[in-house]
């Protein structure tokens, strides 16, 4: 992979923002440091970095893809009210993988899990307005 100051800045922006930013959010933040960067450059580099396995692309059922600097095994949940994306750890899926292998002989190599619902703050706000 060739070195690119723009790519490095884009990668740094995603890694330092655990909010799982969209390409537009990354663009807004990167422009503060590099006003001449184009939105197309941000999109191309985010896609390149995710294809190279340096970033994780989270495909969203509604709305723009998100990007994650964490590459370790974890999953995501998104709030249907505020749109934020959160990390979630779920060790139970390893047991599910074992059961699938045992029962069907299928070896799970990769999982994509996105849970949708209400985050704590939005749920509490909904309960308060009743």
Tab-separated table of N, CA, C and O in Angstrom:
chain	number	residue	atom	x	y	z
A	1	UNK	N	0.856	-1.184	0.000
A	1	UNK	CA	0.000	0.000	0.000
A	1	UNK	C	0.896	1.240	0.000
A	1	UNK	O	1.768	1.366	0.854
A	2	UNK	N	0.681	2.101	-0.933
A	2	UNK	CA	1.458	3.331	-1.023
A	2	UNK	C	1.056	4.285	0.094
A	2	UNK	O	-0.102	4.370	0.473
A	3	UNK	N	2.049	5.025	0.577
A	3	UNK	CA	1.795	6.010	1.614
A	3	UNK	C	1.062	7.202	1.017
A	3	UNK	O	1.361	7.663	-0.073
A	4	UNK	N	0.086	7.693	1.755
A	4	UNK	CA	-0.641	8.887	1.356
A	4	UNK	C	-0.988	9.651	2.622
A	4	UNK	O	-1.575	9.090	3.546
A	5	UNK	N	-0.601	10.912	2.654
A	5	UNK	CA	-0.904	11.737	3.824
A	5	UNK	C	-2.417	11.850	4.016
A	5	UNK	O	-2.917	11.811	5.144
A	6	UNK	N	-3.158	11.950	2.913
A	6	UNK	CA	-4.615	12.034	3.003
A	6	UNK	C	-5.187	10.743	3.583
A	6	UNK	O	-6.056	10.778	4.457
A	7	UNK	N	-4.706	9.597	3.106
A	7	UNK	CA	-5.181	8.307	3.604
A	7	UNK	C	-4.871	8.152	5.089
A	7	UNK	O	-5.687	7.663	5.863
A	8	UNK	N	-3.682	8.568	5.473
A	8	UNK	CA	-3.280	8.500	6.880
A	8	UNK	C	-4.207	9.357	7.748
A	8	UNK	O	-4.634	8.943	8.828
A	9	UNK	N	-4.551	10.538	7.282
A	9	UNK	CA	-5.443	11.433	8.010
A	9	UNK	C	-6.856	10.837	8.112
A	9	UNK	O	-7.499	10.910	9.170
A	10	UNK	N	-7.330	10.228	7.050
A	10	UNK	CA	-8.650	9.597	7.048
A	10	UNK	C	-8.668	8.433	8.031
A	10	UNK	O	-9.598	8.301	8.847
A	11	UNK	N	-7.648	7.589	7.996
A	11	UNK	CA	-7.549	6.458	8.914
A	11	UNK	C	-7.511	6.934	10.366
A	11	UNK	O	-8.240	6.419	11.222
A	12	UNK	N	-6.692	7.924	10.637
A	12	UNK	CA	-6.574	8.482	11.987
A	12	UNK	C	-7.921	9.018	12.463
A	12	UNK	O	-8.318	8.813	13.615
A	13	UNK	N	-8.645	9.662	11.587
A	13	UNK	CA	-9.942	10.235	11.941
A	13	UNK	C	-10.927	9.148	12.352
A	13	UNK	O	-11.635	9.284	13.345
A	14	UNK	N	-10.964	8.052	11.614
A	14	UNK	CA	-11.881	6.959	11.951
A	14	UNK	C	-11.465	6.303	13.262
A	14	UNK	O	-12.297	6.077	14.149
A	15	UNK	N	-10.182	6.013	13.409
A	15	UNK	CA	-9.697	5.327	14.607
A	15	UNK	C	-9.953	6.159	15.859
A	15	UNK	O	-10.309	5.619	16.906
A	16	UNK	N	-9.818	7.470	15.757
A	16	UNK	CA	-9.983	8.335	16.924
A	16	UNK	C	-11.445	8.693	17.206
A	16	UNK	O	-11.721	9.411	18.156
A	17	UNK	N	-12.375	8.207	16.384
A	17	UNK	CA	-13.792	8.523	16.563
A	17	UNK	C	-14.602	7.249	16.734
A	17	UNK	O	-15.067	6.668	15.753
A	18	UNK	N	-14.801	6.812	17.965
A	18	UNK	CA	-15.538	5.563	18.201
A	18	UNK	C	-17.036	5.691	17.920
A	18	UNK	O	-17.804	4.791	18.252
A	19	UNK	N	-17.441	6.769	17.268
A	19	UNK	CA	-18.859	6.984	16.956
A	19	UNK	C	-19.277	6.249	15.696
A	19	UNK	O	-20.410	6.356	15.263
A	20	UNK	N	-18.329	5.508	15.062
A	20	UNK	CA	-18.612	4.805	13.818
A	20	UNK	C	-19.084	5.818	12.761
A	20	UNK	O	-20.232	5.793	12.334
A	21	UNK	N	-18.195	6.715	12.348
A	21	UNK	CA	-18.598	7.806	11.458
A	21	UNK	C	-18.968	7.331	10.049
A	21	UNK	O	-18.495	6.303	9.578
A	22	UNK	N	-19.812	8.119	9.414
A	22	UNK	CA	-20.105	7.935	7.993
A	22	UNK	C	-18.982	8.599	7.205
A	22	UNK	O	-18.172	9.352	7.761
A	23	UNK	N	-18.944	8.363	5.905
A	23	UNK	CA	-17.950	9.013	5.048
A	23	UNK	C	-18.122	10.534	5.106
A	23	UNK	O	-17.137	11.273	5.138
A	24	UNK	N	-19.371	11.006	5.152
A	24	UNK	CA	-19.613	12.451	5.229
A	24	UNK	C	-19.062	13.042	6.522
A	24	UNK	O	-18.494	14.131	6.519
A	25	UNK	N	-19.214	12.318	7.623
A	25	UNK	CA	-18.692	12.789	8.909
A	25	UNK	C	-17.170	12.833	8.878
A	25	UNK	O	-16.553	13.792	9.351
A	26	UNK	N	-16.559	11.787	8.309
A	26	UNK	CA	-15.097	11.768	8.179
A	26	UNK	C	-14.648	12.950	7.328
A	26	UNK	O	-13.705	13.666	7.678
A	27	UNK	N	-15.343	13.190	6.228
A	27	UNK	CA	-15.013	14.300	5.338
A	27	UNK	C	-15.055	15.642	6.081
A	27	UNK	O	-14.126	16.444	5.985
A	28	UNK	N	-16.122	15.858	6.847
A	28	UNK	CA	-16.249	17.113	7.607
A	28	UNK	C	-15.083	17.287	8.580
A	28	UNK	O	-14.544	18.389	8.720
A	29	UNK	N	-14.700	16.215	9.232
A	29	UNK	CA	-13.620	16.309	10.217
A	29	UNK	C	-12.255	16.462	9.558
A	29	UNK	O	-11.420	17.239	10.014
A	30	UNK	N	-12.019	15.729	8.474
A	30	UNK	CA	-10.735	15.794	7.777
A	30	UNK	C	-10.523	17.165	7.133
A	30	UNK	O	-9.407	17.678	7.102
A	31	UNK	N	-11.607	17.768	6.660
A	31	UNK	CA	-11.494	19.088	6.005
A	31	UNK	C	-10.978	20.167	6.951
A	31	UNK	O	-10.398	21.149	6.511
A	32	UNK	N	-11.181	19.986	8.242
A	32	UNK	CA	-10.663	20.964	9.209
A	32	UNK	C	-9.142	21.027	9.147
A	32	UNK	O	-8.553	22.083	9.344
A	33	UNK	N	-8.517	19.872	8.879
A	33	UNK	CA	-7.058	19.818	8.819
A	33	UNK	C	-6.537	19.952	7.383
A	33	UNK	O	-5.436	20.432	7.160
A	34	UNK	N	-7.347	19.508	6.434
A	34	UNK	CA	-6.940	19.557	5.027
A	34	UNK	C	-8.123	20.070	4.200
A	34	UNK	O	-8.869	19.283	3.627
A	35	UNK	N	-8.302	21.395	4.115
A	35	UNK	CA	-9.468	21.972	3.441
A	35	UNK	C	-9.579	21.646	1.954
A	35	UNK	O	-10.658	21.760	1.380
A	36	UNK	N	-8.499	21.205	1.328
A	36	UNK	CA	-8.532	20.936	-0.107
A	36	UNK	C	-8.945	19.499	-0.440
A	36	UNK	O	-9.117	19.180	-1.614
A	37	UNK	N	-9.115	18.654	0.549
A	37	UNK	CA	-9.477	17.258	0.280
A	37	UNK	C	-10.899	17.188	-0.272
A	37	UNK	O	-11.767	17.974	0.116
A	38	UNK	N	-11.134	16.277	-1.192
A	38	UNK	CA	-12.471	16.150	-1.785
A	38	UNK	C	-13.240	15.014	-1.124
A	38	UNK	O	-12.649	14.085	-0.549
A	39	UNK	N	-14.552	15.083	-1.216
A	39	UNK	CA	-15.410	14.026	-0.690
A	39	UNK	C	-15.111	12.711	-1.410
A	39	UNK	O	-15.080	11.648	-0.789
A	40	UNK	N	-14.863	12.770	-2.708
A	40	UNK	CA	-14.526	11.572	-3.475
A	40	UNK	C	-13.264	10.897	-2.961
A	40	UNK	O	-13.189	9.663	-2.888
A	41	UNK	N	-12.277	11.689	-2.589
A	41	UNK	CA	-11.034	11.148	-2.037
A	41	UNK	C	-11.310	10.422	-0.734
A	41	UNK	O	-10.764	9.344	-0.482
A	42	UNK	N	-12.161	11.009	0.104
A	42	UNK	CA	-12.510	10.368	1.373
A	42	UNK	C	-13.215	9.041	1.110
A	42	UNK	O	-12.852	8.009	1.691
A	43	UNK	N	-14.201	9.032	0.231
A	43	UNK	CA	-14.927	7.795	-0.093
A	43	UNK	C	-13.974	6.724	-0.635
A	43	UNK	O	-14.014	5.573	-0.207
A	44	UNK	N	-13.146	7.085	-1.598
A	44	UNK	CA	-12.220	6.116	-2.193
A	44	UNK	C	-11.279	5.526	-1.156
A	44	UNK	O	-11.040	4.318	-1.127
A	45	UNK	N	-10.746	6.384	-0.292
A	45	UNK	CA	-9.803	5.905	0.720
A	45	UNK	C	-10.484	5.068	1.791
A	45	UNK	O	-9.925	4.067	2.240
A	46	UNK	N	-11.681	5.436	2.202
A	46	UNK	CA	-12.404	4.614	3.186
A	46	UNK	C	-12.695	3.230	2.608
A	46	UNK	O	-12.507	2.213	3.294
A	47	UNK	N	-13.129	3.187	1.369
A	47	UNK	CA	-13.396	1.891	0.735
A	47	UNK	C	-12.114	1.084	0.563
A	47	UNK	O	-12.099	-0.121	0.812
A	48	UNK	N	-11.040	1.741	0.165
A	48	UNK	CA	-9.754	1.066	0.018
A	48	UNK	C	-9.291	0.496	1.361
A	48	UNK	O	-8.880	-0.668	1.445
A	49	UNK	N	-9.346	1.311	2.405
A	49	UNK	CA	-8.906	0.866	3.731
A	49	UNK	C	-9.750	-0.293	4.251
A	49	UNK	O	-9.224	-1.208	4.890
A	50	UNK	N	-11.039	-0.269	3.956
A	50	UNK	CA	-11.883	-1.390	4.403
A	50	UNK	C	-11.606	-2.641	3.567
A	50	UNK	O	-11.564	-3.751	4.104
A	51	UNK	N	-11.380	-2.489	2.265
A	51	UNK	CA	-11.035	-3.642	1.412
A	51	UNK	C	-9.707	-4.264	1.818
A	51	UNK	O	-9.529	-5.477	1.722
A	52	UNK	N	-8.771	-3.448	2.300
A	52	UNK	CA	-7.465	-3.936	2.737
A	52	UNK	C	-7.517	-4.521	4.147
A	52	UNK	O	-6.521	-5.048	4.631
A	53	UNK	N	-8.664	-4.400	4.826
A	53	UNK	CA	-8.798	-4.947	6.174
A	53	UNK	C	-8.207	-4.062	7.250
A	53	UNK	O	-7.964	-4.507	8.368
A	54	UNK	N	-7.999	-2.793	6.927
A	54	UNK	CA	-7.415	-1.849	7.883
A	54	UNK	C	-8.512	-1.153	8.678
A	54	UNK	O	-8.313	-0.758	9.822
A	55	UNK	N	-9.675	-1.006	8.068
A	55	UNK	CA	-10.881	-0.484	8.722
A	55	UNK	C	-12.004	-1.482	8.482
A	55	UNK	O	-11.955	-2.273	7.542
A	56	UNK	N	-13.026	-1.397	9.299
A	56	UNK	CA	-14.216	-2.221	9.100
A	56	UNK	C	-15.336	-1.338	8.580
A	56	UNK	O	-15.623	-0.286	9.138
A	57	UNK	N	-15.957	-1.770	7.493
A	57	UNK	CA	-17.121	-1.077	6.943
A	57	UNK	C	-18.357	-1.758	7.509
A	57	UNK	O	-18.490	-2.980	7.449
A	58	UNK	N	-19.256	-0.973	8.068
A	58	UNK	CA	-20.503	-1.495	8.618
A	58	UNK	C	-21.622	-1.082	7.679
A	58	UNK	O	-21.960	0.100	7.582
A	59	UNK	N	-22.169	-2.044	6.974
A	59	UNK	CA	-23.277	-1.757	6.061
A	59	UNK	C	-24.554	-1.604	6.878
A	59	UNK	O	-24.921	-2.498	7.637
A	60	UNK	N	-25.197	-0.482	6.709
A	60	UNK	CA	-26.398	-0.176	7.480
A	60	UNK	C	-27.636	-0.465	6.627
A	60	UNK	O	-27.649	-0.147	5.441
A	61	UNK	N	-28.673	-1.050	7.228
A	61	UNK	CA	-29.888	-1.329	6.457
A	61	UNK	C	-30.585	-0.050	6.003
A	61	UNK	O	-31.218	-0.023	4.953
A	62	UNK	N	-30.466	0.997	6.788
A	62	UNK	CA	-31.038	2.300	6.444
A	62	UNK	C	-29.952	3.336	6.681
A	62	UNK	O	-29.317	3.357	7.721
A	63	UNK	N	-29.711	4.174	5.700
A	63	UNK	CA	-28.714	5.227	5.861
A	63	UNK	C	-27.352	4.828	5.327
A	63	UNK	O	-27.172	3.774	4.720
A	64	UNK	N	-26.397	5.685	5.569
A	64	UNK	CA	-25.046	5.523	5.033
A	64	UNK	C	-24.251	4.470	5.787
A	64	UNK	O	-24.458	4.257	6.984
A	65	UNK	N	-23.308	3.842	5.082
A	65	UNK	CA	-22.380	2.914	5.722
A	65	UNK	C	-21.609	3.663	6.793
A	65	UNK	O	-21.391	4.878	6.695
A	66	UNK	N	-21.179	2.925	7.794
A	66	UNK	CA	-20.355	3.481	8.864
A	66	UNK	C	-19.000	2.809	8.804
A	66	UNK	O	-18.849	1.731	8.228
A	67	UNK	N	-18.013	3.426	9.441
A	67	UNK	CA	-16.662	2.879	9.444
A	67	UNK	C	-16.165	2.776	10.875
A	67	UNK	O	-16.462	3.619	11.717
A	68	UNK	N	-15.428	1.692	11.134
A	68	UNK	CA	-14.990	1.358	12.481
A	68	UNK	C	-13.502	1.064	12.455
A	68	UNK	O	-13.043	0.287	11.614
A	69	UNK	N	-12.765	1.665	13.367
A	69	UNK	CA	-11.334	1.414	13.488
A	69	UNK	C	-11.008	0.177	14.287
A	69	UNK	O	-9.865	-0.287	14.273
A	70	UNK	N	-11.991	-0.391	14.978
A	70	UNK	CA	-11.771	-1.621	15.750
A	70	UNK	C	-11.897	-2.820	14.826
A	70	UNK	O	-12.919	-3.008	14.174
A	71	UNK	N	-10.884	-3.658	14.816
A	71	UNK	CA	-10.897	-4.839	13.966
A	71	UNK	C	-11.070	-6.134	14.759
A	71	UNK	O	-11.215	-7.196	14.165
A	72	UNK	N	-11.056	-6.027	16.075
A	72	UNK	CA	-11.245	-7.228	16.885
A	72	UNK	C	-12.697	-7.703	16.770
A	72	UNK	O	-13.563	-6.982	16.282
A	73	UNK	N	-12.956	-8.906	17.214
A	73	UNK	CA	-14.289	-9.484	17.091
A	73	UNK	C	-15.264	-8.766	18.022
A	73	UNK	O	-15.151	-8.839	19.243
A	74	UNK	N	-16.182	-8.059	17.424
A	74	UNK	CA	-17.266	-7.405	18.162
A	74	UNK	C	-18.379	-7.105	17.174
A	74	UNK	O	-18.217	-7.259	15.974
A	75	UNK	N	-19.496	-6.693	17.691
A	75	UNK	CA	-20.689	-6.505	16.874
A	75	UNK	C	-21.235	-5.113	17.113
A	75	UNK	O	-20.676	-4.339	17.887
A	76	UNK	N	-22.323	-4.790	16.442
A	76	UNK	CA	-22.842	-3.429	16.504
A	76	UNK	C	-24.339	-3.422	16.735
A	76	UNK	O	-25.052	-4.340	16.339
A	77	UNK	N	-24.781	-2.366	17.387
A	77	UNK	CA	-26.206	-2.109	17.537
A	77	UNK	C	-26.437	-0.644	17.196
A	77	UNK	O	-25.589	0.198	17.448
A	78	UNK	N	-27.576	-0.390	16.565
A	78	UNK	CA	-27.888	0.974	16.162
A	78	UNK	C	-29.234	1.372	16.752
A	78	UNK	O	-30.165	0.564	16.806
A	79	UNK	N	-29.313	2.590	17.213
A	79	UNK	CA	-30.539	3.111	17.797
A	79	UNK	C	-31.429	3.639	16.672
A	79	UNK	O	-30.999	4.475	15.875
A	80	UNK	N	-32.655	3.156	16.632
A	80	UNK	CA	-33.584	3.577	15.588
A	80	UNK	C	-34.117	4.987	15.827
A	80	UNK	O	-34.681	5.584	14.917
A	81	UNK	N	-33.901	5.517	17.018
A	81	UNK	CA	-34.376	6.874	17.314
A	81	UNK	C	-33.302	7.930	17.018
A	81	UNK	O	-33.550	8.868	16.271
A	82	UNK	N	-32.107	7.757	17.573
A	82	UNK	CA	-31.068	8.789	17.414
A	82	UNK	C	-30.056	8.453	16.320
A	82	UNK	O	-29.290	9.319	15.910
A	83	UNK	N	-30.019	7.207	15.860
A	83	UNK	CA	-29.132	6.816	14.777
A	83	UNK	C	-27.708	6.484	15.183
A	83	UNK	O	-26.887	6.130	14.331
A	84	UNK	N	-27.389	6.585	16.475
A	84	UNK	CA	-26.024	6.266	16.897
A	84	UNK	C	-25.761	4.768	16.758
A	84	UNK	O	-26.671	3.957	16.822
A	85	UNK	N	-24.494	4.429	16.578
A	85	UNK	CA	-24.060	3.038	16.467
A	85	UNK	C	-23.132	2.747	17.639
A	85	UNK	O	-22.229	3.530	17.926
A	86	UNK	N	-23.377	1.633	18.302
A	86	UNK	CA	-22.619	1.246	19.488
A	86	UNK	C	-21.949	-0.093	19.263
A	86	UNK	O	-22.473	-0.944	18.546
A	87	UNK	N	-20.803	-0.301	19.928
A	87	UNK	CA	-20.152	-1.606	19.933
A	87	UNK	C	-20.850	-2.496	20.959
A	87	UNK	O	-21.341	-2.015	21.979
A	88	UNK	N	-20.876	-3.785	20.672
A	88	UNK	CA	-21.412	-4.763	21.618
A	88	UNK	C	-20.537	-6.015	21.545
A	88	UNK	O	-20.124	-6.426	20.466
A	89	UNK	N	-20.216	-6.550	22.681
A	89	UNK	CA	-19.456	-7.790	22.777
A	89	UNK	C	-20.456	-8.914	23.006
A	89	UNK	O	-21.418	-8.735	23.748
A	90	UNK	N	-20.256	-10.071	22.368
A	90	UNK	CA	-21.208	-11.160	22.517
A	90	UNK	C	-20.485	-12.498	22.391
A	90	UNK	O	-20.363	-13.035	21.294
A	91	UNK	N	-20.029	-13.016	23.509
A	91	UNK	CA	-19.338	-14.297	23.520
A	91	UNK	C	-20.244	-15.465	23.199
A	91	UNK	O	-19.772	-16.536	22.808
A	92	UNK	N	-21.557	-15.303	23.323
A	92	UNK	CA	-22.502	-16.394	23.065
A	92	UNK	C	-22.444	-16.860	21.619
A	92	UNK	O	-22.799	-18.010	21.319
A	93	UNK	N	-21.990	-16.015	20.713
A	93	UNK	CA	-21.936	-16.411	19.308
A	93	UNK	C	-20.879	-17.488	19.056
A	93	UNK	O	-21.020	-18.291	18.133
A	94	UNK	N	-19.849	-17.541	19.876
A	94	UNK	CA	-18.857	-18.608	19.733
A	94	UNK	C	-19.504	-19.955	20.030
A	94	UNK	O	-19.217	-20.948	19.360
A	95	UNK	N	-20.383	-19.987	21.023
A	95	UNK	CA	-21.120	-21.214	21.334
A	95	UNK	C	-22.045	-21.573	20.174
A	95	UNK	O	-22.181	-22.742	19.811
A	96	UNK	N	-22.676	-20.592	19.572
A	96	UNK	CA	-23.529	-20.835	18.414
A	96	UNK	C	-22.711	-21.417	17.261
A	96	UNK	O	-23.138	-22.375	16.608
A	97	UNK	N	-21.512	-20.870	17.031
A	97	UNK	CA	-20.623	-21.400	15.988
A	97	UNK	C	-20.315	-22.870	16.246
A	97	UNK	O	-20.320	-23.692	15.328
A	98	UNK	N	-20.027	-23.204	17.499
A	98	UNK	CA	-19.717	-24.582	17.867
A	98	UNK	C	-20.905	-25.495	17.587
A	98	UNK	O	-20.765	-26.578	17.022
A	99	UNK	N	-22.108	-25.043	17.948
A	99	UNK	CA	-23.311	-25.846	17.720
A	99	UNK	C	-23.580	-26.034	16.221
A	99	UNK	O	-23.970	-27.118	15.789
A	100	UNK	N	-23.370	-25.003	15.441
A	100	UNK	CA	-23.569	-25.096	13.987
A	100	UNK	C	-22.582	-26.096	13.395
A	100	UNK	O	-22.950	-26.938	12.574
A	101	UNK	N	-21.331	-26.026	13.829
A	101	UNK	CA	-20.324	-26.964	13.337
A	101	UNK	C	-20.693	-28.391	13.728
A	101	UNK	O	-20.642	-29.306	12.900
A	102	UNK	N	-21.101	-28.566	14.969
A	102	UNK	CA	-21.461	-29.891	15.472
A	102	UNK	C	-22.707	-30.448	14.770
A	102	UNK	O	-22.742	-31.612	14.385
A	103	UNK	N	-23.721	-29.625	14.577
A	103	UNK	CA	-24.995	-30.100	14.023
A	103	UNK	C	-25.043	-30.126	12.501
A	103	UNK	O	-25.651	-31.026	11.923
A	104	UNK	N	-24.447	-29.149	11.855
A	104	UNK	CA	-24.530	-29.070	10.398
A	104	UNK	C	-23.194	-29.310	9.695
A	104	UNK	O	-23.148	-29.371	8.472
A	105	UNK	N	-22.115	-29.342	10.449
A	105	UNK	CA	-20.812	-29.502	9.836
A	105	UNK	C	-20.317	-28.253	9.122
A	105	UNK	O	-19.357	-28.288	8.359
A	106	UNK	N	-20.980	-27.132	9.356
A	106	UNK	CA	-20.650	-25.862	8.710
A	106	UNK	C	-19.723	-25.072	9.622
A	106	UNK	O	-20.043	-24.825	10.786
A	107	UNK	N	-18.588	-24.660	9.077
A	107	UNK	CA	-17.607	-23.905	9.846
A	107	UNK	C	-17.818	-22.417	9.591
A	107	UNK	O	-17.555	-21.935	8.492
A	108	UNK	N	-18.287	-21.702	10.588
A	108	UNK	CA	-18.510	-20.253	10.480
A	108	UNK	C	-17.153	-19.564	10.559
A	108	UNK	O	-16.418	-19.739	11.522
A	109	UNK	N	-16.836	-18.792	9.530
A	109	UNK	CA	-15.559	-18.095	9.498
A	109	UNK	C	-15.706	-16.605	9.769
A	109	UNK	O	-14.765	-15.957	10.207
A	110	UNK	N	-16.862	-16.072	9.479
A	110	UNK	CA	-17.058	-14.637	9.646
A	110	UNK	C	-18.525	-14.371	9.946
A	110	UNK	O	-19.404	-15.052	9.418
A	111	UNK	N	-18.773	-13.369	10.783
A	111	UNK	CA	-20.140	-13.002	11.131
A	111	UNK	C	-20.327	-11.507	10.936
A	111	UNK	O	-19.406	-10.737	11.141
A	112	UNK	N	-21.551	-11.152	10.558
A	112	UNK	CA	-21.953	-9.746	10.506
A	112	UNK	C	-23.234	-9.665	11.316
A	112	UNK	O	-24.232	-10.292	10.951
A	113	UNK	N	-23.200	-8.916	12.385
A	113	UNK	CA	-24.373	-8.812	13.239
A	113	UNK	C	-24.627	-7.339	13.543
A	113	UNK	O	-23.738	-6.633	14.011
A	114	UNK	N	-25.825	-6.900	13.239
A	114	UNK	CA	-26.237	-5.534	13.553
A	114	UNK	C	-27.582	-5.617	14.238
A	114	UNK	O	-28.566	-6.068	13.649
A	115	UNK	N	-27.611	-5.237	15.489
A	115	UNK	CA	-28.850	-5.219	16.262
A	115	UNK	C	-29.464	-3.832	16.166
A	115	UNK	O	-28.752	-2.834	16.171
A	116	UNK	N	-30.780	-3.759	16.057
A	116	UNK	CA	-31.450	-2.463	16.023
A	116	UNK	C	-32.449	-2.384	17.171
A	116	UNK	O	-33.014	-3.391	17.584
A	117	UNK	N	-32.628	-1.197	17.687
A	117	UNK	CA	-33.545	-0.967	18.801
A	117	UNK	C	-33.340	0.427	19.346
A	117	UNK	O	-32.895	1.324	18.633
A	118	UNK	N	-33.660	0.588	20.609
A	118	UNK	CA	-33.507	1.892	21.260
A	118	UNK	C	-32.365	1.854	22.256
A	118	UNK	O	-32.291	0.952	23.095
A	119	UNK	N	-31.477	2.852	22.182
A	119	UNK	CA	-30.401	2.963	23.159
A	119	UNK	C	-31.012	3.352	24.507
A	119	UNK	O	-32.191	3.723	24.594
A	120	UNK	N	-30.212	3.261	25.531
A	120	UNK	CA	-30.690	3.545	26.884
A	120	UNK	C	-31.301	4.941	26.981
A	120	UNK	O	-32.388	5.109	27.527
A	121	UNK	N	-30.616	5.944	26.443
A	121	UNK	CA	-31.100	7.319	26.556
A	121	UNK	C	-32.431	7.506	25.828
A	121	UNK	O	-33.352	8.132	26.348
A	122	UNK	N	-32.538	6.972	24.633
A	122	UNK	CA	-33.781	7.122	23.856
A	122	UNK	C	-34.921	6.318	24.471
A	122	UNK	O	-36.067	6.765	24.469
A	123	UNK	N	-34.603	5.144	25.008
A	123	UNK	CA	-35.630	4.335	25.672
A	123	UNK	C	-36.160	5.055	26.907
A	123	UNK	O	-37.370	5.146	27.129
A	124	UNK	N	-35.246	5.618	27.701
A	124	UNK	CA	-35.670	6.355	28.905
A	124	UNK	C	-36.486	7.589	28.537
A	124	UNK	O	-37.466	7.906	29.199
A	125	UNK	N	-36.091	8.280	27.467
A	125	UNK	CA	-36.846	9.457	27.026
A	125	UNK	C	-38.246	9.051	26.554
A	125	UNK	O	-39.238	9.740	26.853
A	126	UNK	N	-38.327	7.929	25.843
A	126	UNK	CA	-39.635	7.448	25.366
A	126	UNK	C	-40.516	7.037	26.534
A	126	UNK	O	-41.728	7.325	26.542
A	127	UNK	N	-39.940	6.414	27.538
A	127	UNK	CA	-40.709	5.992	28.716
A	127	UNK	C	-41.180	7.205	29.522
A	127	UNK	O	-42.272	7.203	30.075
A	128	UNK	N	-40.358	8.247	29.565
A	128	UNK	CA	-40.709	9.453	30.338
A	128	UNK	C	-41.868	10.217	29.692
A	128	UNK	O	-42.669	10.844	30.387
A	129	UNK	N	-41.948	10.180	28.354
A	129	UNK	CA	-43.033	10.912	27.679
A	129	UNK	C	-44.262	10.030	27.509
A	129	UNK	O	-45.297	10.519	27.052
A	130	UNK	N	-44.095	8.771	27.821
A	130	UNK	CA	-45.094	7.802	27.943
A	130	UNK	C	-46.066	7.378	27.015
A	130	UNK	O	-47.070	7.000	26.950
